[in-house]
Amino acid sequence: AIRDKNEEITGLWGAAQDISESKEIAEELFIAKEKAEESNEKYLNLMDSLGTGVVLHAPDTSIILSNPKACEILGISPEQMQGKKAIDPQWRFVKNDGTDLPLEEYPVNKALSLMKSFSDHFIGIKRPDRKYITWVNVNASLVFDENNNIKYVTISFNDTTEQKQAEQSLKESEEKFKKIFKLSPVVMTLTDIETGVYLDVNEIFSSKLGFTRDEVIGTKSTDLDLFISPSAREDIIRLFNEQGFILNHEFQLRRKSGGIFHSIFSSYII
Protein backbone atom coordinates (compact mmCIF):
# COMPACT_ATOMS: atom_id res chain seq x y z
CA ALA A 1 0.00 0.00 0.00
CA ILE A 2 1.10 3.62 -0.66
CA ARG A 3 0.49 6.09 2.22
CA ASP A 4 0.79 9.91 2.51
CA LYS A 5 2.45 11.81 5.36
CA ASN A 6 -0.68 11.37 7.44
CA GLU A 7 -0.45 7.58 6.96
CA GLU A 8 -3.54 7.58 4.78
CA ILE A 9 -3.63 4.94 1.98
CA THR A 10 -3.45 6.74 -1.29
CA GLY A 11 -2.66 3.81 -3.59
CA LEU A 12 -1.71 0.12 -3.98
CA TRP A 13 1.14 -1.53 -5.79
CA GLY A 14 1.57 -5.15 -6.74
CA ALA A 15 3.31 -7.64 -9.05
CA ALA A 16 1.95 -10.58 -10.99
CA GLN A 17 3.73 -13.61 -12.45
CA ASP A 18 2.43 -15.68 -15.34
CA ILE A 19 2.06 -19.25 -13.97
CA SER A 20 -0.13 -20.51 -16.79
CA GLU A 21 2.63 -22.67 -18.20
CA SER A 22 3.54 -24.12 -14.79
CA LYS A 23 -0.10 -24.81 -14.08
CA GLU A 24 -0.49 -26.59 -17.41
CA ILE A 25 2.63 -28.66 -16.71
CA ALA A 26 1.37 -29.57 -13.25
CA GLU A 27 -1.99 -30.59 -14.68
CA GLU A 28 -0.27 -32.68 -17.36
CA LEU A 29 1.90 -34.38 -14.74
CA PHE A 30 -1.15 -35.09 -12.60
CA ILE A 31 -3.02 -36.57 -15.58
CA ALA A 32 0.05 -38.61 -16.58
CA LYS A 33 0.38 -39.88 -13.02
CA GLU A 34 -3.29 -40.89 -12.97
CA LYS A 35 -2.91 -42.64 -16.31
CA ALA A 36 0.26 -44.41 -15.14
CA GLU A 37 -1.45 -45.55 -11.96
CA GLU A 38 -4.46 -46.71 -13.95
CA SER A 39 -2.21 -48.50 -16.44
CA ASN A 40 -0.22 -50.11 -13.61
CA GLU A 41 -3.43 -51.22 -11.92
CA LYS A 42 -4.65 -52.79 -15.16
CA TYR A 43 -1.27 -54.49 -15.60
CA LEU A 44 -1.38 -55.90 -12.07
CA ASN A 45 -4.98 -57.06 -12.54
CA LEU A 46 -3.97 -58.76 -15.77
CA MET A 47 -1.02 -60.43 -14.04
CA ASP A 48 -3.28 -61.70 -11.27
CA SER A 49 -5.80 -63.15 -13.73
CA LEU A 50 -3.28 -65.00 -15.90
CA GLY A 51 -3.32 -68.80 -15.91
CA THR A 52 0.45 -68.63 -16.35
CA GLY A 53 2.95 -68.10 -13.55
CA VAL A 54 4.90 -64.85 -13.97
CA VAL A 55 7.87 -63.61 -11.93
CA LEU A 56 9.55 -60.26 -12.63
CA HIS A 57 13.23 -60.09 -11.65
CA ALA A 58 15.53 -57.09 -11.28
CA PRO A 59 18.97 -57.32 -12.96
CA ASP A 60 20.40 -58.54 -9.63
CA THR A 61 17.87 -61.45 -9.77
CA SER A 62 15.83 -60.07 -6.84
CA ILE A 63 12.09 -60.42 -7.33
CA ILE A 64 10.18 -57.25 -8.16
CA LEU A 65 6.76 -58.86 -8.31
CA SER A 66 5.00 -62.15 -9.00
CA ASN A 67 1.43 -63.19 -9.65
CA PRO A 68 -0.76 -65.61 -7.65
CA LYS A 69 -0.42 -68.36 -10.27
CA ALA A 70 3.36 -68.35 -9.82
CA CYS A 71 2.95 -68.86 -6.08
CA GLU A 72 0.40 -71.62 -6.71
CA ILE A 73 2.63 -73.55 -9.14
CA LEU A 74 5.82 -73.09 -7.14
CA GLY A 75 4.14 -73.82 -3.81
CA ILE A 76 5.64 -70.67 -2.31
CA SER A 77 3.83 -67.83 -0.52
CA PRO A 78 4.20 -64.19 -1.67
CA GLU A 79 6.23 -63.51 1.48
CA GLN A 80 8.58 -66.39 0.70
CA MET A 81 8.83 -65.20 -2.90
CA GLN A 82 9.99 -61.79 -1.69
CA GLY A 83 12.49 -63.36 0.70
CA LYS A 84 10.58 -62.18 3.77
CA LYS A 85 9.99 -65.74 4.95
CA ALA A 86 12.28 -68.76 4.75
CA ILE A 87 11.60 -71.49 2.18
CA ASP A 88 11.67 -75.14 3.24
CA PRO A 89 15.18 -76.47 2.42
CA GLN A 90 13.57 -79.50 0.76
CA TRP A 91 12.11 -77.19 -1.93
CA ARG A 92 14.32 -77.12 -5.05
CA PHE A 93 14.49 -77.11 -8.84
CA VAL A 94 15.45 -80.37 -10.54
CA LYS A 95 16.52 -81.52 -13.99
CA ASN A 96 14.61 -83.96 -16.19
CA ASP A 97 16.49 -86.84 -14.58
CA GLY A 98 15.39 -85.71 -11.08
CA THR A 99 18.82 -84.48 -9.96
CA ASP A 100 19.20 -81.01 -8.44
CA LEU A 101 19.40 -78.11 -10.87
CA PRO A 102 22.60 -76.07 -10.34
CA LEU A 103 22.03 -72.47 -9.26
CA GLU A 104 23.58 -71.13 -12.46
CA GLU A 105 20.92 -73.02 -14.47
CA TYR A 106 17.99 -71.43 -12.65
CA PRO A 107 15.87 -69.67 -15.32
CA VAL A 108 16.72 -66.08 -14.34
CA ASN A 109 20.44 -66.88 -13.97
CA LYS A 110 20.46 -68.70 -17.29
CA ALA A 111 18.81 -65.77 -19.07
CA LEU A 112 21.29 -63.29 -17.58
CA SER A 113 24.21 -65.56 -18.40
CA LEU A 114 23.12 -66.01 -22.02
CA MET A 115 22.06 -62.36 -22.27
CA LYS A 116 19.13 -63.42 -24.39
CA SER A 117 15.57 -64.69 -24.07
CA PHE A 118 14.69 -68.39 -24.35
CA SER A 119 11.57 -70.57 -24.41
CA ASP A 120 10.38 -74.13 -23.82
CA HIS A 121 12.88 -74.90 -21.08
CA PHE A 122 11.53 -77.79 -18.99
CA ILE A 123 12.46 -78.14 -15.33
CA GLY A 124 10.97 -79.82 -12.27
CA ILE A 125 10.11 -78.52 -8.83
CA LYS A 126 10.39 -80.67 -5.72
CA ARG A 127 7.83 -79.35 -3.27
CA PRO A 128 7.77 -80.57 0.35
CA ASP A 129 3.96 -80.73 0.22
CA ARG A 130 3.89 -83.14 -2.74
CA LYS A 131 5.15 -86.68 -3.25
CA TYR A 132 5.59 -86.07 -6.98
CA ILE A 133 7.63 -83.56 -8.98
CA THR A 134 5.83 -80.54 -10.42
CA TRP A 135 6.99 -80.01 -14.01
CA VAL A 136 6.95 -76.61 -15.72
CA ASN A 137 7.66 -75.22 -19.18
CA VAL A 138 9.67 -72.03 -18.66
CA ASN A 139 10.10 -68.98 -20.90
CA ALA A 140 12.46 -66.10 -20.14
CA SER A 141 12.42 -62.61 -21.64
CA LEU A 142 15.00 -59.84 -21.16
CA VAL A 143 13.79 -56.23 -21.27
CA PHE A 144 16.37 -53.51 -21.98
CA ASP A 145 16.27 -49.75 -21.36
CA GLU A 146 17.19 -47.02 -23.87
CA ASN A 147 20.88 -47.48 -22.98
CA ASN A 148 20.70 -51.21 -23.74
CA ASN A 149 21.05 -52.10 -20.08
CA ILE A 150 18.87 -54.85 -18.64
CA LYS A 151 15.80 -53.30 -17.07
CA TYR A 152 14.23 -56.51 -15.81
CA VAL A 153 13.84 -60.22 -16.60
CA THR A 154 10.41 -61.76 -17.01
CA ILE A 155 10.13 -65.47 -16.22
CA SER A 156 6.85 -67.14 -17.17
CA PHE A 157 5.92 -70.80 -16.76
CA ASN A 158 3.06 -73.25 -17.17
CA ASP A 159 2.37 -76.37 -15.16
CA THR A 160 2.97 -79.38 -17.44
CA THR A 161 2.87 -82.03 -14.70
CA GLU A 162 -0.14 -83.90 -16.11
CA GLN A 163 1.44 -83.98 -19.57
CA LYS A 164 4.74 -85.21 -18.13
CA GLN A 165 3.00 -87.91 -16.10
CA ALA A 166 1.02 -89.02 -19.16
CA GLU A 167 4.22 -89.22 -21.20
CA GLN A 168 5.89 -91.24 -18.45
CA SER A 169 2.91 -93.62 -18.23
CA LEU A 170 2.97 -94.07 -22.01
CA LYS A 171 6.70 -94.73 -21.93
CA GLU A 172 6.28 -97.35 -19.20
CA SER A 173 3.41 -98.97 -21.13
CA GLU A 174 5.51 -99.11 -24.27
CA GLU A 175 8.39 -100.69 -22.37
CA LYS A 176 6.04 -103.31 -20.89
CA PHE A 177 4.59 -104.02 -24.33
CA LYS A 178 8.08 -104.44 -25.82
CA LYS A 179 8.99 -106.94 -23.12
CA ILE A 180 5.75 -108.89 -23.60
CA PHE A 181 6.16 -108.76 -27.39
CA LYS A 182 9.75 -109.94 -27.31
CA LEU A 183 9.35 -112.68 -24.72
CA SER A 184 5.91 -113.97 -25.72
CA PRO A 185 5.81 -117.77 -26.23
CA VAL A 186 3.55 -117.32 -29.30
CA VAL A 187 4.35 -115.83 -32.72
CA MET A 188 3.75 -112.05 -32.70
CA THR A 189 4.10 -109.44 -35.45
CA LEU A 190 3.59 -105.68 -35.77
CA THR A 191 2.24 -104.69 -39.18
CA ASP A 192 1.43 -101.34 -40.77
CA ILE A 193 -2.34 -101.47 -41.27
CA GLU A 194 -2.27 -99.40 -44.48
CA THR A 195 0.69 -100.95 -46.29
CA GLY A 196 0.84 -104.44 -44.79
CA VAL A 197 4.57 -104.00 -44.16
CA TYR A 198 6.03 -105.80 -41.16
CA LEU A 199 7.35 -103.32 -38.57
CA ASP A 200 8.62 -105.94 -36.14
CA VAL A 201 8.46 -109.63 -35.28
CA ASN A 202 9.36 -111.40 -32.08
CA GLU A 203 11.94 -114.09 -31.47
CA ILE A 204 9.45 -116.96 -31.55
CA PHE A 205 8.42 -115.87 -35.09
CA SER A 206 11.99 -116.39 -36.25
CA SER A 207 12.21 -119.66 -34.34
CA LYS A 208 8.98 -121.11 -35.78
CA LEU A 209 9.13 -119.78 -39.36
CA GLY A 210 12.88 -119.65 -39.91
CA PHE A 211 13.11 -116.01 -41.06
CA THR A 212 15.42 -113.67 -39.17
CA ARG A 213 14.03 -110.40 -37.84
CA ASP A 214 16.12 -108.43 -40.35
CA GLU A 215 14.76 -110.53 -43.23
CA VAL A 216 11.17 -109.78 -42.25
CA ILE A 217 11.11 -106.10 -41.21
CA GLY A 218 10.22 -103.85 -44.16
CA THR A 219 8.69 -106.68 -46.19
CA LYS A 220 5.13 -107.97 -46.69
CA SER A 221 3.74 -111.47 -46.29
CA THR A 222 3.52 -111.69 -50.09
CA ASP A 223 7.24 -110.89 -50.38
CA LEU A 224 8.02 -113.86 -48.14
CA ASP A 225 5.37 -116.10 -49.73
CA LEU A 226 4.06 -116.92 -46.26
CA PHE A 227 0.49 -117.92 -47.07
CA ILE A 228 -0.05 -121.45 -48.38
CA SER A 229 -3.42 -120.37 -49.77
CA PRO A 230 -3.77 -116.85 -51.31
CA SER A 231 -7.45 -116.92 -50.38
CA ALA A 232 -6.49 -117.22 -46.67
CA ARG A 233 -4.74 -113.86 -46.83
CA GLU A 234 -7.76 -112.33 -48.59
CA ASP A 235 -10.07 -113.76 -45.89
CA ILE A 236 -7.96 -112.16 -43.17
CA ILE A 237 -8.05 -108.74 -44.88
CA ARG A 238 -11.83 -109.03 -45.41
CA LEU A 239 -12.53 -110.03 -41.79
CA PHE A 240 -10.32 -107.27 -40.46
CA ASN A 241 -12.05 -104.64 -42.61
CA GLU A 242 -15.49 -105.90 -41.50
CA GLN A 243 -14.81 -106.32 -37.77
CA GLY A 244 -11.74 -104.25 -36.99
CA PHE A 245 -10.19 -107.32 -35.39
CA ILE A 246 -9.64 -111.04 -35.96
CA LEU A 247 -10.07 -113.71 -33.30
CA ASN A 248 -8.94 -117.34 -33.48
CA HIS A 249 -8.84 -117.64 -37.26
CA GLU A 250 -7.14 -120.85 -38.39
CA PHE A 251 -4.86 -120.96 -41.45
CA GLN A 252 -1.49 -122.27 -42.64
CA LEU A 253 1.79 -120.45 -43.24
CA ARG A 254 4.83 -121.51 -45.19
CA ARG A 255 8.12 -121.75 -43.32
CA LYS A 256 11.34 -120.53 -44.92
CA SER A 257 12.31 -124.17 -45.30
CA GLY A 258 9.10 -124.85 -47.21
CA GLY A 259 7.41 -126.72 -44.38
CA ILE A 260 3.91 -125.90 -43.15
CA PHE A 261 3.19 -123.98 -39.96
CA HIS A 262 -0.37 -124.45 -38.64
CA SER A 263 -1.61 -121.39 -36.77
CA ILE A 264 -4.59 -119.87 -35.01
CA PHE A 265 -4.47 -116.16 -35.76
CA SER A 266 -5.78 -113.18 -33.78
CA SER A 267 -5.18 -109.51 -34.60
CA TYR A 268 -6.04 -106.15 -33.04
CA ILE A 269 -5.37 -102.50 -33.82
CA ILE A 270 -3.01 -100.73 -31.40
mmCIF file of C-alpha atoms in Angstrom:
data_model
loop_
_atom_site.group_PDB
_atom_site.id
_atom_site.type_symbol
_atom_site.label_atom_id
_atom_site.label_comp_id
_atom_site.label_asym_id
_atom_site.label_seq_id
_atom_site.Cartn_x
_atom_site.Cartn_y
_atom_site.Cartn_z
ATOM 1 C CA ALA A 1 0.000 0.000 0.000
ATOM 2 C CA ILE A 2 1.103 3.616 -0.661
ATOM 3 C CA ARG A 3 0.487 6.086 2.219
ATOM 4 C CA ASP A 4 0.789 9.907 2.507
ATOM 5 C CA LYS A 5 2.453 11.813 5.361
ATOM 6 C CA ASN A 6 -0.677 11.369 7.440
ATOM 7 C CA GLU A 7 -0.452 7.576 6.956
ATOM 8 C CA GLU A 8 -3.539 7.581 4.783
ATOM 9 C CA ILE A 9 -3.628 4.945 1.983
ATOM 10 C CA THR A 10 -3.451 6.743 -1.286
ATOM 11 C CA GLY A 11 -2.657 3.814 -3.589
ATOM 12 C CA LEU A 12 -1.709 0.125 -3.982
ATOM 13 C CA TRP A 13 1.138 -1.527 -5.786
ATOM 14 C CA GLY A 14 1.567 -5.154 -6.743
ATOM 15 C CA ALA A 15 3.307 -7.644 -9.052
ATOM 16 C CA ALA A 16 1.950 -10.578 -10.993
ATOM 17 C CA GLN A 17 3.732 -13.614 -12.454
ATOM 18 C CA ASP A 18 2.435 -15.680 -15.342
ATOM 19 C CA ILE A 19 2.059 -19.248 -13.975
ATOM 20 C CA SER A 20 -0.134 -20.515 -16.786
ATOM 21 C CA GLU A 21 2.635 -22.668 -18.199
ATOM 22 C CA SER A 22 3.541 -24.125 -14.792
ATOM 23 C CA LYS A 23 -0.099 -24.813 -14.082
ATOM 24 C CA GLU A 24 -0.486 -26.594 -17.406
ATOM 25 C CA ILE A 25 2.633 -28.656 -16.710
ATOM 26 C CA ALA A 26 1.366 -29.565 -13.247
ATOM 27 C CA GLU A 27 -1.993 -30.593 -14.676
ATOM 28 C CA GLU A 28 -0.275 -32.684 -17.363
ATOM 29 C CA LEU A 29 1.905 -34.380 -14.741
ATOM 30 C CA PHE A 30 -1.148 -35.088 -12.598
ATOM 31 C CA ILE A 31 -3.023 -36.568 -15.578
ATOM 32 C CA ALA A 32 0.046 -38.605 -16.582
ATOM 33 C CA LYS A 33 0.382 -39.881 -13.018
ATOM 34 C CA GLU A 34 -3.290 -40.890 -12.969
ATOM 35 C CA LYS A 35 -2.912 -42.645 -16.313
ATOM 36 C CA ALA A 36 0.255 -44.410 -15.139
ATOM 37 C CA GLU A 37 -1.452 -45.553 -11.956
ATOM 38 C CA GLU A 38 -4.461 -46.708 -13.954
ATOM 39 C CA SER A 39 -2.210 -48.505 -16.441
ATOM 40 C CA ASN A 40 -0.223 -50.105 -13.613
ATOM 41 C CA GLU A 41 -3.431 -51.221 -11.923
ATOM 42 C CA LYS A 42 -4.653 -52.788 -15.161
ATOM 43 C CA TYR A 43 -1.273 -54.493 -15.602
ATOM 44 C CA LEU A 44 -1.377 -55.904 -12.074
ATOM 45 C CA ASN A 45 -4.982 -57.063 -12.536
ATOM 46 C CA LEU A 46 -3.968 -58.756 -15.773
ATOM 47 C CA MET A 47 -1.020 -60.426 -14.042
ATOM 48 C CA ASP A 48 -3.284 -61.700 -11.273
ATOM 49 C CA SER A 49 -5.799 -63.150 -13.729
ATOM 50 C CA LEU A 50 -3.281 -64.999 -15.895
ATOM 51 C CA GLY A 51 -3.324 -68.797 -15.907
ATOM 52 C CA THR A 52 0.448 -68.631 -16.347
ATOM 53 C CA GLY A 53 2.947 -68.099 -13.548
ATOM 54 C CA VAL A 54 4.896 -64.847 -13.968
ATOM 55 C CA VAL A 55 7.865 -63.605 -11.931
ATOM 56 C CA LEU A 56 9.548 -60.263 -12.633
ATOM 57 C CA HIS A 57 13.231 -60.091 -11.649
ATOM 58 C CA ALA A 58 15.530 -57.088 -11.280
ATOM 59 C CA PRO A 59 18.968 -57.321 -12.957
ATOM 60 C CA ASP A 60 20.405 -58.536 -9.629
ATOM 61 C CA THR A 61 17.871 -61.451 -9.765
ATOM 62 C CA SER A 62 15.834 -60.068 -6.836
ATOM 63 C CA ILE A 63 12.091 -60.424 -7.332
ATOM 64 C CA ILE A 64 10.180 -57.246 -8.158
ATOM 65 C CA LEU A 65 6.759 -58.863 -8.306
ATOM 66 C CA SER A 66 4.998 -62.146 -8.999
ATOM 67 C CA ASN A 67 1.428 -63.185 -9.655
ATOM 68 C CA PRO A 68 -0.755 -65.613 -7.645
ATOM 69 C CA LYS A 69 -0.424 -68.355 -10.269
ATOM 70 C CA ALA A 70 3.362 -68.348 -9.817
ATOM 71 C CA CYS A 71 2.947 -68.864 -6.077
ATOM 72 C CA GLU A 72 0.403 -71.624 -6.708
ATOM 73 C CA ILE A 73 2.628 -73.548 -9.143
ATOM 74 C CA LEU A 74 5.819 -73.093 -7.141
ATOM 75 C CA GLY A 75 4.142 -73.822 -3.811
ATOM 76 C CA ILE A 76 5.638 -70.667 -2.305
ATOM 77 C CA SER A 77 3.832 -67.830 -0.519
ATOM 78 C CA PRO A 78 4.198 -64.194 -1.674
ATOM 79 C CA GLU A 79 6.230 -63.515 1.480
ATOM 80 C CA GLN A 80 8.583 -66.395 0.696
ATOM 81 C CA MET A 81 8.833 -65.200 -2.898
ATOM 82 C CA GLN A 82 9.993 -61.793 -1.692
ATOM 83 C CA GLY A 83 12.486 -63.355 0.704
ATOM 84 C CA LYS A 84 10.576 -62.179 3.769
ATOM 85 C CA LYS A 85 9.988 -65.745 4.946
ATOM 86 C CA ALA A 86 12.279 -68.759 4.747
ATOM 87 C CA ILE A 87 11.600 -71.493 2.177
ATOM 88 C CA ASP A 88 11.672 -75.139 3.245
ATOM 89 C CA PRO A 89 15.177 -76.465 2.420
ATOM 90 C CA GLN A 90 13.575 -79.499 0.762
ATOM 91 C CA TRP A 91 12.111 -77.195 -1.932
ATOM 92 C CA ARG A 92 14.318 -77.124 -5.049
ATOM 93 C CA PHE A 93 14.494 -77.108 -8.836
ATOM 94 C CA VAL A 94 15.454 -80.369 -10.540
ATOM 95 C CA LYS A 95 16.524 -81.516 -13.989
ATOM 96 C CA ASN A 96 14.613 -83.959 -16.191
ATOM 97 C CA ASP A 97 16.489 -86.839 -14.575
ATOM 98 C CA GLY A 98 15.395 -85.708 -11.082
ATOM 99 C CA THR A 99 18.817 -84.476 -9.963
ATOM 100 C CA ASP A 100 19.195 -81.008 -8.439
ATOM 101 C CA LEU A 101 19.401 -78.108 -10.869
ATOM 102 C CA PRO A 102 22.596 -76.070 -10.343
ATOM 103 C CA LEU A 103 22.034 -72.469 -9.264
ATOM 104 C CA GLU A 104 23.579 -71.128 -12.465
ATOM 105 C CA GLU A 105 20.924 -73.017 -14.470
ATOM 106 C CA TYR A 106 17.990 -71.427 -12.649
ATOM 107 C CA PRO A 107 15.872 -69.675 -15.320
ATOM 108 C CA VAL A 108 16.723 -66.081 -14.338
ATOM 109 C CA ASN A 109 20.437 -66.883 -13.971
ATOM 110 C CA LYS A 110 20.465 -68.704 -17.293
ATOM 111 C CA ALA A 111 18.809 -65.771 -19.065
ATOM 112 C CA LEU A 112 21.289 -63.292 -17.576
ATOM 113 C CA SER A 113 24.206 -65.557 -18.403
ATOM 114 C CA LEU A 114 23.118 -66.013 -22.018
ATOM 115 C CA MET A 115 22.061 -62.357 -22.275
ATOM 116 C CA LYS A 116 19.128 -63.424 -24.387
ATOM 117 C CA SER A 117 15.569 -64.695 -24.067
ATOM 118 C CA PHE A 118 14.686 -68.393 -24.351
ATOM 119 C CA SER A 119 11.573 -70.570 -24.413
ATOM 120 C CA ASP A 120 10.380 -74.128 -23.823
ATOM 121 C CA HIS A 121 12.880 -74.897 -21.080
ATOM 122 C CA PHE A 122 11.526 -77.790 -18.986
ATOM 123 C CA ILE A 123 12.457 -78.138 -15.330
ATOM 124 C CA GLY A 124 10.969 -79.818 -12.274
ATOM 125 C CA ILE A 125 10.107 -78.517 -8.830
ATOM 126 C CA LYS A 126 10.386 -80.671 -5.725
ATOM 127 C CA ARG A 127 7.834 -79.349 -3.274
ATOM 128 C CA PRO A 128 7.765 -80.573 0.348
ATOM 129 C CA ASP A 129 3.959 -80.728 0.220
ATOM 130 C CA ARG A 130 3.888 -83.141 -2.741
ATOM 131 C CA LYS A 131 5.149 -86.678 -3.251
ATOM 132 C CA TYR A 132 5.590 -86.074 -6.982
ATOM 133 C CA ILE A 133 7.627 -83.562 -8.979
ATOM 134 C CA THR A 134 5.827 -80.538 -10.424
ATOM 135 C CA TRP A 135 6.992 -80.007 -14.008
ATOM 136 C CA VAL A 136 6.950 -76.612 -15.725
ATOM 137 C CA ASN A 137 7.659 -75.222 -19.178
ATOM 138 C CA VAL A 138 9.672 -72.030 -18.658
ATOM 139 C CA ASN A 139 10.097 -68.981 -20.898
ATOM 140 C CA ALA A 140 12.457 -66.095 -20.142
ATOM 141 C CA SER A 141 12.420 -62.612 -21.635
ATOM 142 C CA LEU A 142 14.997 -59.845 -21.164
ATOM 143 C CA VAL A 143 13.789 -56.227 -21.266
ATOM 144 C CA PHE A 144 16.372 -53.512 -21.984
ATOM 145 C CA ASP A 145 16.269 -49.752 -21.365
ATOM 146 C CA GLU A 146 17.190 -47.015 -23.866
ATOM 147 C CA ASN A 147 20.880 -47.477 -22.985
ATOM 148 C CA ASN A 148 20.702 -51.206 -23.741
ATOM 149 C CA ASN A 149 21.054 -52.104 -20.076
ATOM 150 C CA ILE A 150 18.872 -54.845 -18.636
ATOM 151 C CA LYS A 151 15.798 -53.299 -17.075
ATOM 152 C CA TYR A 152 14.234 -56.508 -15.810
ATOM 153 C CA VAL A 153 13.839 -60.216 -16.600
ATOM 154 C CA THR A 154 10.406 -61.765 -17.013
ATOM 155 C CA ILE A 155 10.128 -65.468 -16.216
ATOM 156 C CA SER A 156 6.847 -67.136 -17.172
ATOM 157 C CA PHE A 157 5.924 -70.796 -16.760
ATOM 158 C CA ASN A 158 3.061 -73.250 -17.170
ATOM 159 C CA ASP A 159 2.368 -76.375 -15.156
ATOM 160 C CA THR A 160 2.968 -79.380 -17.438
ATOM 161 C CA THR A 161 2.866 -82.035 -14.701
ATOM 162 C CA GLU A 162 -0.142 -83.902 -16.113
ATOM 163 C CA GLN A 163 1.436 -83.980 -19.572
ATOM 164 C CA LYS A 164 4.737 -85.206 -18.129
ATOM 165 C CA GLN A 165 3.001 -87.909 -16.099
ATOM 166 C CA ALA A 166 1.017 -89.019 -19.158
ATOM 167 C CA GLU A 167 4.223 -89.223 -21.203
ATOM 168 C CA GLN A 168 5.888 -91.243 -18.448
ATOM 169 C CA SER A 169 2.913 -93.621 -18.225
ATOM 170 C CA LEU A 170 2.972 -94.067 -22.006
ATOM 171 C CA LYS A 171 6.704 -94.735 -21.935
ATOM 172 C CA GLU A 172 6.276 -97.347 -19.197
ATOM 173 C CA SER A 173 3.407 -98.971 -21.131
ATOM 174 C CA GLU A 174 5.512 -99.108 -24.275
ATOM 175 C CA GLU A 175 8.391 -100.694 -22.375
ATOM 176 C CA LYS A 176 6.045 -103.311 -20.891
ATOM 177 C CA PHE A 177 4.592 -104.020 -24.329
ATOM 178 C CA LYS A 178 8.081 -104.437 -25.818
ATOM 179 C CA LYS A 179 8.987 -106.943 -23.120
ATOM 180 C CA ILE A 180 5.751 -108.894 -23.602
ATOM 181 C CA PHE A 181 6.161 -108.763 -27.387
ATOM 182 C CA LYS A 182 9.753 -109.938 -27.310
ATOM 183 C CA LEU A 183 9.354 -112.685 -24.716
ATOM 184 C CA SER A 184 5.905 -113.967 -25.718
ATOM 185 C CA PRO A 185 5.807 -117.765 -26.231
ATOM 186 C CA VAL A 186 3.552 -117.315 -29.299
ATOM 187 C CA VAL A 187 4.347 -115.834 -32.716
ATOM 188 C CA MET A 188 3.754 -112.047 -32.703
ATOM 189 C CA THR A 189 4.099 -109.441 -35.446
ATOM 190 C CA LEU A 190 3.592 -105.678 -35.770
ATOM 191 C CA THR A 191 2.236 -104.687 -39.177
ATOM 192 C CA ASP A 192 1.426 -101.340 -40.770
ATOM 193 C CA ILE A 193 -2.344 -101.468 -41.275
ATOM 194 C CA GLU A 194 -2.269 -99.401 -44.477
ATOM 195 C CA THR A 195 0.691 -100.950 -46.290
ATOM 196 C CA GLY A 196 0.840 -104.439 -44.789
ATOM 197 C CA VAL A 197 4.567 -103.995 -44.161
ATOM 198 C CA TYR A 198 6.029 -105.796 -41.161
ATOM 199 C CA LEU A 199 7.346 -103.322 -38.570
ATOM 200 C CA ASP A 200 8.620 -105.942 -36.137
ATOM 201 C CA VAL A 201 8.464 -109.631 -35.282
ATOM 202 C CA ASN A 202 9.359 -111.397 -32.081
ATOM 203 C CA GLU A 203 11.941 -114.094 -31.472
ATOM 204 C CA ILE A 204 9.450 -116.958 -31.555
ATOM 205 C CA PHE A 205 8.421 -115.870 -35.087
ATOM 206 C CA SER A 206 11.988 -116.394 -36.254
ATOM 207 C CA SER A 207 12.213 -119.661 -34.337
ATOM 208 C CA LYS A 208 8.984 -121.106 -35.780
ATOM 209 C CA LEU A 209 9.126 -119.776 -39.361
ATOM 210 C CA GLY A 210 12.879 -119.653 -39.912
ATOM 211 C CA PHE A 211 13.113 -116.015 -41.062
ATOM 212 C CA THR A 212 15.422 -113.667 -39.168
ATOM 213 C CA ARG A 213 14.035 -110.404 -37.844
ATOM 214 C CA ASP A 214 16.119 -108.428 -40.345
ATOM 215 C CA GLU A 215 14.760 -110.533 -43.225
ATOM 216 C CA VAL A 216 11.169 -109.779 -42.252
ATOM 217 C CA ILE A 217 11.109 -106.096 -41.213
ATOM 218 C CA GLY A 218 10.224 -103.853 -44.157
ATOM 219 C CA THR A 219 8.692 -106.685 -46.192
ATOM 220 C CA LYS A 220 5.131 -107.975 -46.692
ATOM 221 C CA SER A 221 3.739 -111.469 -46.293
ATOM 222 C CA THR A 222 3.520 -111.691 -50.093
ATOM 223 C CA ASP A 223 7.241 -110.891 -50.383
ATOM 224 C CA LEU A 224 8.021 -113.861 -48.141
ATOM 225 C CA ASP A 225 5.372 -116.099 -49.734
ATOM 226 C CA LEU A 226 4.056 -116.917 -46.259
ATOM 227 C CA PHE A 227 0.489 -117.924 -47.071
ATOM 228 C CA ILE A 228 -0.049 -121.449 -48.380
ATOM 229 C CA SER A 229 -3.416 -120.368 -49.770
ATOM 230 C CA PRO A 230 -3.766 -116.850 -51.305
ATOM 231 C CA SER A 231 -7.450 -116.921 -50.376
ATOM 232 C CA ALA A 232 -6.491 -117.222 -46.666
ATOM 233 C CA ARG A 233 -4.736 -113.862 -46.833
ATOM 234 C CA GLU A 234 -7.758 -112.328 -48.586
ATOM 235 C CA ASP A 235 -10.070 -113.756 -45.886
ATOM 236 C CA ILE A 236 -7.959 -112.160 -43.166
ATOM 237 C CA ILE A 237 -8.054 -108.744 -44.880
ATOM 238 C CA ARG A 238 -11.829 -109.031 -45.408
ATOM 239 C CA LEU A 239 -12.532 -110.034 -41.791
ATOM 240 C CA PHE A 240 -10.320 -107.274 -40.464
ATOM 241 C CA ASN A 241 -12.055 -104.636 -42.606
ATOM 242 C CA GLU A 242 -15.487 -105.898 -41.495
ATOM 243 C CA GLN A 243 -14.809 -106.319 -37.770
ATOM 244 C CA GLY A 244 -11.744 -104.247 -36.989
ATOM 245 C CA PHE A 245 -10.190 -107.323 -35.392
ATOM 246 C CA ILE A 246 -9.645 -111.044 -35.964
ATOM 247 C CA LEU A 247 -10.068 -113.712 -33.298
ATOM 248 C CA ASN A 248 -8.941 -117.338 -33.477
ATOM 249 C CA HIS A 249 -8.841 -117.637 -37.265
ATOM 250 C CA GLU A 250 -7.135 -120.848 -38.392
ATOM 251 C CA PHE A 251 -4.858 -120.965 -41.447
ATOM 252 C CA GLN A 252 -1.488 -122.269 -42.637
ATOM 253 C CA LEU A 253 1.789 -120.454 -43.236
ATOM 254 C CA ARG A 254 4.835 -121.514 -45.194
ATOM 255 C CA ARG A 255 8.116 -121.751 -43.319
ATOM 256 C CA LYS A 256 11.337 -120.530 -44.919
ATOM 257 C CA SER A 257 12.310 -124.166 -45.301
ATOM 258 C CA GLY A 258 9.102 -124.850 -47.213
ATOM 259 C CA GLY A 259 7.408 -126.721 -44.384
ATOM 260 C CA ILE A 260 3.911 -125.904 -43.152
ATOM 261 C CA PHE A 261 3.189 -123.983 -39.959
ATOM 262 C CA HIS A 262 -0.366 -124.448 -38.638
ATOM 263 C CA SER A 263 -1.610 -121.392 -36.774
ATOM 264 C CA ILE A 264 -4.594 -119.873 -35.007
ATOM 265 C CA PHE A 265 -4.469 -116.156 -35.757
ATOM 266 C CA SER A 266 -5.784 -113.182 -33.783
ATOM 267 C CA SER A 267 -5.178 -109.512 -34.602
ATOM 268 C CA TYR A 268 -6.039 -106.147 -33.044
ATOM 269 C CA ILE A 269 -5.369 -102.497 -33.825
ATOM 270 C CA ILE A 270 -3.010 -100.733 -31.397
#
